[in-house]
Amino acid sequence: MTQQIFVAGEWREGRGDPMVSRFPADGSINAEFNAAGLADVEDAVAAAEAAWRAPSWRSRQPHERAEVLYRVSELIKSRLEELAAQQTRDNGKPLSEARGLVASAAGTARYFAAACETLEGELPTQRNADFMTLSRYEPLGVIAAITPWNSPIASEMQKVVPALAGGNAVVLKPAEATPLMALKLAELFEEAGLPKGLLSVLPGRGSVIGEAIARHPWVRKISFTGGTNTGRHLAHVAADKLIGTSLELGGKSPTIICEDADLEQAAKGVAYGIFSSAGQACIAGSRLFIHRRRYDEVMERLEEIAGGLRVGHPETAGVHLGPLISESHRDGVAAYVERAREEGGRIRVGGTIPTEGELAAGSYYPPTLIDGLPHDSAVCQEEIFGPVLVALPYDDEDELVGLANDNAYGLAAGIWSADYRRALRLADKLEAGTVWINTYKKFSISTPFGGYKESGLGREKGRRGIQAYMQQKSLYLGLDHEPIAWSD
Ligand code: NAD
């Protein structure tokens, strides 16, 4: 059966260009189908506009909306294996990682269901005796949710769930490479009883379908996760329409190993921070700063760890790194490493495209460790989005902070130190939306997430994650029986 898309509460053939979803492990075809067309965008937005305004959703109490989200959470858990397998076929993440992401998606639905049930307005304190004020939150309307390919189920649930919890409707545009996960999610929301039209899933080209959704006059917020250039472009689109955005963008996150760190724990944490997901993570710790006195020890240990990681078919148990999303992306990663070589960098581990065995069939790239480059080189400054770690020594804290912050991005940072006072002092000085101390790449849905500098605008997650999809209305209630006195 050809894959259908989910438009205005119905499954139908897309009216756009043909598209193909492939398994990055061997290039085999997951599905061939028609993408959404511009007519589908019109239908989806019109249905979304009607659906969020319909009294059946608008006047539903938050705890009643929460029921749908609880059911979604339960459905995700009950279909964990199927969804994880889909995630792996979509983007090549090892199954073990995909399972973790699916479980976290169930948690996202459960968390926002609970937050929705307890959603409150505010009673601001005021001094006047002749009136009182209160302030409440109302939905924005139709939300455009536009997502990348690296962790689709997580990024999609982090947008769709709080937006629905806030009483909005969502038109979701998944990445070209990973349309199937989002369509599976649509099935679950439908099965959970979400009223028709509140969610549409429109796979298609970003520059055509994504752009048309973002520009649609009825769309009242653009919630985007993806590259910084696309985010900047969408910020312009939103500025023209005077609507809000939430932008979760790229990163080139520094990790710091202090002189006093537990080196074994730090080296393993650093390797996990960059090489898990084959480095295709916005928060990948891709720049490593090591105190000069421990530099050689750490680098030797990292060589052993990186050299021992298993690259292989993502459906095989025990594999640490699956393939990259596509051959062209893999070639882009390899080109950065070539550039590092030409600029005098030392490739201490990895650095060549595998050409033998099962790895030759997919877009694989090995864990790669580089040093010997100046901090202003492209490999130190630009987001590579692959399993490439570049290391530099540092001598003192001021120099370290200067280097760590000398980057356009500010998404995350990691600090490994036995001294929490030192670590907290450094954390204060780092320009990053998330700082991990003696851990890395750990997430809690109740903790807000977002970037400094060119890594983004706005925050996702946390209790205020729902209010990010709402607008505040203030009410003044007069208490006086007398006419208003003129102040003259
Ligand atoms: P991308 O910017 O190329 O695409 C992201 C999405 O935007 C896709 O769905 C794409 O189709 C769509 N798009 C592209 N052009 C568009 C346009 N003109 N109008 C509307 N939509 C458009 O990013 P990608 O390559 O899919 O993802 C990788 C990037 O995402 C990396 O830079 C990574 O750091 C970033 N990312 C950030 C976070 C975060 O939370 N900060 C999380 C994951 C990924």
mmCIF file of C-alpha atoms and ligand atoms in Angstrom, residues 146-150 173-176 206-207 210-211 224-227 230 233-234 248-251 282 383 385 411 449, ligand 1:
data_model
loop_
_atom_site.group_PDB
_atom_site.id
_atom_site.type_symbol
_atom_site.label_atom_id
_atom_site.label_comp_id
_atom_site.label_asym_id
_atom_site.label_seq_id
_atom_site.Cartn_x
_atom_site.Cartn_y
_atom_site.Cartn_z
ATOM 1 C CA ILE A 146 8.879 22.324 11.407
ATOM 2 C CA THR A 147 11.362 19.646 12.422
ATOM 3 C CA PRO A 148 14.761 18.150 11.469
ATOM 4 C CA TRP A 149 15.723 14.543 10.751
ATOM 5 C CA ASN A 150 18.107 13.727 13.560
ATOM 6 C CA LYS A 173 6.168 19.549 8.480
ATOM 7 C CA PRO A 174 8.719 16.783 9.128
ATOM 8 C CA ALA A 175 12.157 16.748 7.484
ATOM 9 C CA GLU A 176 12.444 15.427 3.913
ATOM 10 C CA GLY A 206 11.127 22.703 3.218
ATOM 11 C CA SER A 207 11.514 25.477 0.676
ATOM 12 C CA GLY A 210 7.537 24.382 4.940
ATOM 13 C CA GLU A 211 7.704 27.856 3.470
ATOM 14 C CA PHE A 224 11.190 25.417 14.306
ATOM 15 C CA THR A 225 14.044 23.049 15.040
ATOM 16 C CA GLY A 226 16.805 22.788 12.469
ATOM 17 C CA GLY A 227 19.787 24.606 11.022
ATOM 18 C CA THR A 230 16.850 28.102 7.958
ATOM 19 C CA HIS A 233 15.135 32.842 7.324
ATOM 20 C CA LEU A 234 11.992 31.779 9.207
ATOM 21 C CA GLU A 248 16.013 25.538 18.252
ATOM 22 C CA LEU A 249 19.106 25.746 16.048
ATOM 23 C CA GLY A 250 22.620 24.454 15.562
ATOM 24 C CA GLY A 251 25.537 24.097 17.935
ATOM 25 C CA CYS A 282 22.552 19.658 17.958
ATOM 26 C CA GLU A 383 28.883 22.670 12.967
ATOM 27 C CA PHE A 385 27.013 17.311 12.520
ATOM 28 C CA LEU A 411 23.589 25.719 22.640
ATOM 29 C CA PHE A 449 15.955 23.836 26.781
HETATM 30 P P1 NAD B 1 17.300 22.171 8.115
HETATM 31 O O1 NAD B 1 17.316 23.563 8.649
HETATM 32 O O2 NAD B 1 17.893 21.927 6.787
HETATM 33 O O3 NAD B 1 15.796 21.616 8.042
HETATM 34 C C1 NAD B 1 14.958 21.595 9.160
HETATM 35 C C2 NAD B 1 13.511 21.615 8.693
HETATM 36 O O4 NAD B 1 13.252 22.863 8.056
HETATM 37 C C3 NAD B 1 13.174 20.529 7.666
HETATM 38 O O5 NAD B 1 11.889 20.035 7.908
HETATM 39 C C4 NAD B 1 13.219 21.309 6.360
HETATM 40 O O6 NAD B 1 12.439 20.713 5.351
HETATM 41 C C5 NAD B 1 12.630 22.634 6.801
HETATM 42 N N1 NAD B 1 12.915 23.777 5.923
HETATM 43 C C6 NAD B 1 14.004 23.989 5.151
HETATM 44 N N2 NAD B 1 13.870 25.160 4.484
HETATM 45 C C7 NAD B 1 12.688 25.705 4.858
HETATM 46 C C8 NAD B 1 11.995 26.907 4.523
HETATM 47 N N3 NAD B 1 12.487 27.779 3.644
HETATM 48 N N4 NAD B 1 10.811 27.148 5.110
HETATM 49 C C9 NAD B 1 10.289 26.271 6.015
HETATM 50 N N5 NAD B 1 10.887 25.104 6.350
HETATM 51 C C10 NAD B 1 12.086 24.834 5.783
HETATM 52 O O7 NAD B 1 17.982 21.266 9.247
HETATM 53 P P2 NAD B 1 18.284 19.698 9.176
HETATM 54 O O8 NAD B 1 19.464 19.477 8.280
HETATM 55 O O9 NAD B 1 17.031 18.944 8.936
HETATM 56 O O10 NAD B 1 18.696 19.419 10.704
HETATM 57 C C11 NAD B 1 19.972 19.581 11.186
HETATM 58 C C12 NAD B 1 20.097 20.886 11.943
HETATM 59 O O11 NAD B 1 19.128 20.923 13.000
HETATM 60 C C13 NAD B 1 21.432 21.023 12.654
HETATM 61 O O12 NAD B 1 21.926 22.328 12.460
HETATM 62 C C14 NAD B 1 21.101 20.785 14.116
HETATM 63 O O13 NAD B 1 22.011 21.372 15.011
HETATM 64 C C15 NAD B 1 19.743 21.364 14.207
HETATM 65 N N6 NAD B 1 19.023 20.821 15.385
HETATM 66 C C16 NAD B 1 18.795 21.642 16.460
HETATM 67 C C17 NAD B 1 18.169 21.152 17.600
HETATM 68 C C18 NAD B 1 17.918 22.028 18.804
HETATM 69 O O14 NAD B 1 17.084 21.670 19.622
HETATM 70 N N7 NAD B 1 18.606 23.151 18.953
HETATM 71 C C19 NAD B 1 17.738 19.824 17.633
HETATM 72 C C20 NAD B 1 17.975 19.020 16.530
HETATM 73 C C21 NAD B 1 18.613 19.534 15.395
#
